[in-house]
Amino acid sequence: MAFAPKLASVPTIAVRAPAGTLTVEIFEPAAAGARPLPGVVLLHDLLGLGDEIRRVARLIADRGYLVAAPDLYSRRSRVRCVVRQVGEVMRARGETFDDIDATRRALADLPGCGGSIGVVGFCQGGRFALLVAGTGDYDAAAPFYGTPLPPKIEQRLTGVCPVVASFGGKDPWNPRGTAGPQVRDILERLDVEHDVAVYPEAGHAFANRYPAQPVLRVARFGYDDAAAADAWDRVFAFFAAHLRR
């Protein structure tokens, strides 16, 4: 199987945020159709905004969504950004949260966006997706393996939008397998509509088609076709219910 194919260039916009300008790539459905469309903010993983995240953006867009994928490393090196983001997740505030909000606002202002907006994130982006879901600014959130869970997660999720979350049972960043059940229990206590699934045989990054899969699987990372397919079916059903109302 070929992984992360090289994609054609996509339209970009420059978005102003409190810390400066960031680059945001915009993806629309390949087929012509009715407008406006619901929007989705897509948050990349630790590897950044590359061809694999663009593949995912195209997948989402072709299901009838206008997708905005910010480059959260726009202003600094990847290493410096990752170090800063670790602290931001701990505090649930900071530059990256401002960048994500600026992206959401820019997406909402696009002529093709219909108003309802969801958020999808992977890995570190999944942690951010889970945290911004509690801001009241989104209609649905789909965090993928946002592990380890941010601290004070129940407090952060007060006021959270509906959540469809996916975790790998063999995720090395979730060694005790508690992340999925913990998120499910919190959402049940908060009486928030949710769909939380744990795929017992899947590791971290099970929905991302990165190269070097045999090596990744040894480390309990890597693509899992069955888990990824089921997770996307759940996400698209959930988004259809909450972003197309």
Short mmCIF file of C-alpha atoms in Angstrom, two decimals:
data_model
loop_
_atom_site.label_atom_id
_atom_site.label_comp_id
_atom_site.label_asym_id
_atom_site.label_seq_id
_atom_site.Cartn_x
_atom_site.Cartn_y
_atom_site.Cartn_z
CA MET A 1 0.00 0.00 0.00
CA ALA A 2 1.27 3.48 -0.86
CA PHE A 3 1.27 5.86 2.06
CA ALA A 4 0.88 9.65 2.18
CA PRO A 5 0.89 10.35 -1.57
CA LYS A 6 2.20 13.69 -2.73
CA LEU A 7 -0.75 16.01 -3.23
CA ALA A 8 -1.17 18.97 -5.52
CA SER A 9 -0.77 22.41 -4.03
CA VAL A 10 -3.83 23.81 -2.28
CA PRO A 11 -5.08 27.35 -1.68
CA THR A 12 -3.65 29.06 1.37
CA ILE A 13 -4.67 32.10 3.34
CA ALA A 14 -2.66 34.23 5.75
CA VAL A 15 -4.49 34.54 9.05
CA ARG A 16 -3.74 37.22 11.61
CA ALA A 17 -3.45 36.01 15.19
CA PRO A 18 -2.26 37.78 18.35
CA ALA A 19 1.28 36.38 17.99
CA GLY A 20 1.52 37.10 14.26
CA THR A 21 0.48 35.66 10.94
CA LEU A 22 0.02 31.95 10.35
CA THR A 23 -0.55 29.97 7.17
CA VAL A 24 -3.83 28.11 6.78
CA GLU A 25 -4.57 25.73 3.92
CA ILE A 26 -8.14 25.52 2.63
CA PHE A 27 -9.72 22.38 1.18
CA GLU A 28 -13.04 22.18 -0.65
CA PRO A 29 -14.90 19.17 -2.07
CA ALA A 30 -13.55 18.06 -5.45
CA ALA A 31 -17.08 17.77 -6.83
CA ALA A 32 -19.22 20.82 -7.40
CA GLY A 33 -22.21 21.05 -5.12
CA ALA A 34 -24.42 23.26 -3.05
CA ARG A 35 -22.88 25.96 -0.90
CA PRO A 36 -22.43 27.02 1.83
CA LEU A 37 -20.85 24.06 3.60
CA PRO A 38 -20.22 23.21 7.25
CA GLY A 39 -16.64 23.95 8.28
CA VAL A 40 -13.97 21.80 9.91
CA VAL A 41 -10.76 23.00 11.57
CA LEU A 42 -8.14 20.25 11.15
CA LEU A 43 -5.28 20.21 13.68
CA HIS A 44 -2.10 18.40 12.70
CA ASP A 45 0.00 16.07 14.85
CA LEU A 46 3.56 16.54 16.10
CA LEU A 47 4.94 16.05 12.58
CA GLY A 48 3.25 19.18 11.33
CA LEU A 49 1.18 20.14 8.30
CA GLY A 50 2.46 17.71 5.66
CA ASP A 51 1.10 15.53 2.90
CA GLU A 52 -0.53 13.03 5.26
CA ILE A 53 -2.57 15.74 6.97
CA ARG A 54 -3.44 17.11 3.54
CA ARG A 55 -4.68 13.65 2.55
CA VAL A 56 -6.93 13.66 5.60
CA ALA A 57 -8.11 17.19 4.80
CA ARG A 58 -9.09 16.07 1.31
CA LEU A 59 -10.89 13.04 2.76
CA ILE A 60 -12.96 15.29 5.01
CA ALA A 61 -13.58 17.89 2.32
CA ASP A 62 -14.83 15.31 -0.15
CA ARG A 63 -17.51 14.33 2.36
CA GLY A 64 -18.96 17.82 1.96
CA TYR A 65 -17.02 20.07 4.31
CA LEU A 66 -14.93 23.21 3.97
CA VAL A 67 -11.68 22.40 5.78
CA ALA A 68 -9.14 24.82 7.26
CA ALA A 69 -5.80 23.25 8.22
CA PRO A 70 -3.52 25.69 10.07
CA ASP A 71 0.23 25.31 10.11
CA LEU A 72 0.74 25.58 13.86
CA TYR A 73 4.50 25.75 13.27
CA SER A 74 4.20 28.79 10.98
CA ARG A 75 6.39 31.15 12.97
CA ARG A 76 9.05 28.91 14.57
CA SER A 77 10.82 25.61 14.17
CA ARG A 78 8.94 22.41 14.92
CA VAL A 79 11.03 21.68 18.01
CA ARG A 80 10.47 25.09 19.56
CA CYS A 81 6.75 24.92 18.83
CA VAL A 82 6.36 21.44 20.30
CA VAL A 83 8.15 22.45 23.51
CA ARG A 84 5.94 25.50 23.85
CA GLN A 85 2.77 23.53 23.11
CA VAL A 86 3.44 21.05 25.91
CA GLY A 87 3.18 23.89 28.40
CA GLU A 88 0.14 25.35 26.66
CA VAL A 89 -1.73 22.05 26.92
CA MET A 90 -0.91 21.94 30.64
CA ARG A 91 -2.34 25.45 31.12
CA ALA A 92 -5.11 25.17 28.51
CA ARG A 93 -4.16 28.57 27.12
CA GLY A 94 -1.47 30.20 25.04
CA GLU A 95 -0.35 31.06 21.54
CA THR A 96 -1.53 27.85 19.88
CA PHE A 97 -5.03 28.25 21.29
CA ASP A 98 -5.06 31.79 19.86
CA ASP A 99 -3.91 30.45 16.48
CA ILE A 100 -6.63 27.80 16.46
CA ASP A 101 -9.28 30.37 17.33
CA ALA A 102 -8.02 32.72 14.62
CA THR A 103 -8.27 29.83 12.15
CA ARG A 104 -11.85 29.11 13.22
CA ARG A 105 -12.81 32.75 12.82
CA ALA A 106 -11.20 32.96 9.39
CA LEU A 107 -12.99 29.78 8.30
CA ALA A 108 -16.34 31.12 9.52
CA ASP A 109 -15.76 34.29 7.48
CA LEU A 110 -15.15 32.44 4.20
CA PRO A 111 -18.05 32.83 1.74
CA GLY A 112 -18.36 29.06 1.34
CA CYS A 113 -18.75 28.32 5.07
CA GLY A 114 -22.26 27.78 6.36
CA GLY A 115 -21.75 28.54 10.03
CA SER A 116 -21.61 25.16 11.78
CA ILE A 117 -17.98 24.29 12.54
CA GLY A 118 -16.35 21.16 13.90
CA VAL A 119 -12.78 20.39 14.89
CA VAL A 120 -10.65 17.30 14.18
CA GLY A 121 -7.18 16.69 15.61
CA PHE A 122 -4.53 13.98 15.75
CA CYS A 123 -2.03 13.25 18.54
CA GLN A 124 -1.05 16.65 19.95
CA GLY A 125 -3.70 18.11 17.68
CA GLY A 126 -6.16 15.70 19.28
CA ARG A 127 -5.31 17.10 22.69
CA PHE A 128 -5.93 20.62 21.41
CA ALA A 129 -9.16 19.50 19.72
CA LEU A 130 -10.42 18.09 23.01
CA LEU A 131 -9.54 21.26 24.89
CA VAL A 132 -11.02 23.74 22.39
CA ALA A 133 -14.19 21.63 22.33
CA GLY A 134 -14.91 23.10 25.76
CA THR A 135 -14.80 26.73 24.59
CA GLY A 136 -18.36 26.80 23.25
CA ASP A 137 -17.13 27.76 19.78
CA TYR A 138 -17.62 24.40 18.05
CA ASP A 139 -20.62 22.28 17.18
CA ALA A 140 -18.76 18.94 17.29
CA ALA A 141 -15.24 17.68 18.00
CA ALA A 142 -13.37 14.59 16.82
CA PRO A 143 -10.09 14.05 18.69
CA PHE A 144 -8.01 11.09 17.52
CA TYR A 145 -5.65 9.59 20.14
CA GLY A 146 -5.21 12.88 21.99
CA THR A 147 -2.92 11.19 24.47
CA PRO A 148 -1.75 11.57 27.13
CA LEU A 149 -4.91 13.33 28.24
CA PRO A 150 -4.42 16.96 29.30
CA PRO A 151 -4.48 17.63 33.05
CA LYS A 152 -7.71 18.73 34.76
CA ILE A 153 -9.55 17.33 31.77
CA GLU A 154 -12.97 17.18 33.44
CA GLN A 155 -12.71 20.82 34.44
CA ARG A 156 -11.60 21.75 30.91
CA LEU A 157 -14.55 19.94 29.35
CA THR A 158 -17.25 21.85 31.22
CA GLY A 159 -19.48 23.28 28.49
CA VAL A 160 -18.02 20.95 25.86
CA CYS A 161 -19.73 20.37 22.51
CA PRO A 162 -20.70 16.84 21.33
CA VAL A 163 -17.58 14.67 21.01
CA VAL A 164 -16.70 11.67 18.85
CA ALA A 165 -13.33 10.41 20.13
CA SER A 166 -11.12 7.52 19.02
CA PHE A 167 -8.29 5.84 20.91
CA GLY A 168 -5.94 2.92 20.36
CA GLY A 169 -5.85 0.21 22.99
CA LYS A 170 -2.13 -0.33 22.42
CA ASP A 171 -1.19 3.35 22.31
CA PRO A 172 2.16 3.69 24.17
CA TRP A 173 1.14 7.20 25.26
CA ASN A 174 -1.91 5.66 26.91
CA PRO A 175 -0.12 2.74 28.61
CA ARG A 176 -2.89 1.82 31.04
CA GLY A 177 -5.61 2.16 28.41
CA THR A 178 -7.57 4.58 30.57
CA ALA A 179 -7.91 7.58 28.23
CA GLY A 180 -10.97 6.39 26.31
CA PRO A 181 -12.97 5.20 29.34
CA GLN A 182 -12.00 8.35 31.24
CA VAL A 183 -13.25 10.65 28.47
CA ARG A 184 -16.43 8.58 28.13
CA ASP A 185 -17.12 8.75 31.87
CA ILE A 186 -16.58 12.50 31.96
CA LEU A 187 -18.91 13.13 29.02
CA GLU A 188 -21.57 10.91 30.59
CA ARG A 189 -21.35 12.83 33.86
CA LEU A 190 -21.62 16.10 31.93
CA ASP A 191 -24.59 14.72 29.98
CA VAL A 192 -22.91 15.56 26.66
CA GLU A 193 -23.74 13.59 23.53
CA HIS A 194 -20.71 11.47 22.65
CA ASP A 195 -19.31 8.48 20.82
CA VAL A 196 -16.06 7.26 22.35
CA ALA A 197 -14.39 4.15 20.96
CA VAL A 198 -11.24 2.28 21.91
CA TYR A 199 -9.76 -0.04 19.27
CA PRO A 200 -8.06 -2.79 21.31
CA GLU A 201 -5.45 -3.82 18.72
CA ALA A 202 -4.64 -0.34 17.41
CA GLY A 203 -1.72 1.78 18.55
CA HIS A 204 -1.02 5.48 18.33
CA ALA A 205 -1.50 7.16 14.94
CA PHE A 206 -3.71 4.32 13.71
CA ALA A 207 -5.53 6.62 11.27
CA ASN A 208 -2.41 8.19 9.75
CA ARG A 209 -0.67 6.65 6.75
CA TYR A 210 2.94 7.57 7.39
CA PRO A 211 5.92 5.79 5.77
CA ALA A 212 8.06 3.24 7.63
CA GLN A 213 4.99 1.39 8.90
CA PRO A 214 6.84 -1.80 9.99
CA VAL A 215 9.13 0.25 12.23
CA LEU A 216 6.22 2.26 13.60
CA ARG A 217 4.27 -0.88 14.46
CA VAL A 218 7.15 -2.22 16.54
CA ALA A 219 6.80 0.92 18.66
CA ARG A 220 3.00 0.44 18.80
CA PHE A 221 2.40 3.26 16.36
CA GLY A 222 1.15 2.89 12.81
CA TYR A 223 -1.80 2.68 10.46
CA ASP A 224 -4.60 0.21 11.16
CA ASP A 225 -6.94 -0.02 8.18
CA ALA A 226 -9.90 -1.56 10.01
CA ALA A 227 -9.72 0.81 12.98
CA ALA A 228 -9.25 3.86 10.73
CA ALA A 229 -12.19 2.92 8.51
CA ASP A 230 -14.50 2.40 11.46
CA ALA A 231 -13.35 5.60 13.16
CA TRP A 232 -14.03 7.67 10.05
CA ASP A 233 -17.46 6.08 9.61
CA ARG A 234 -18.27 7.14 13.16
CA VAL A 235 -16.88 10.64 12.70
CA PHE A 236 -18.79 11.30 9.50
CA ALA A 237 -22.05 9.97 10.94
CA PHE A 238 -21.56 12.13 14.04
CA PHE A 239 -20.67 15.22 12.01
CA ALA A 240 -23.66 14.69 9.73
CA ALA A 241 -25.89 14.76 12.80
CA HIS A 242 -24.28 17.80 14.43
CA LEU A 243 -22.88 19.98 11.64
CA ARG A 244 -25.67 19.63 9.08
CA ARG A 245 -28.66 20.43 11.28
#
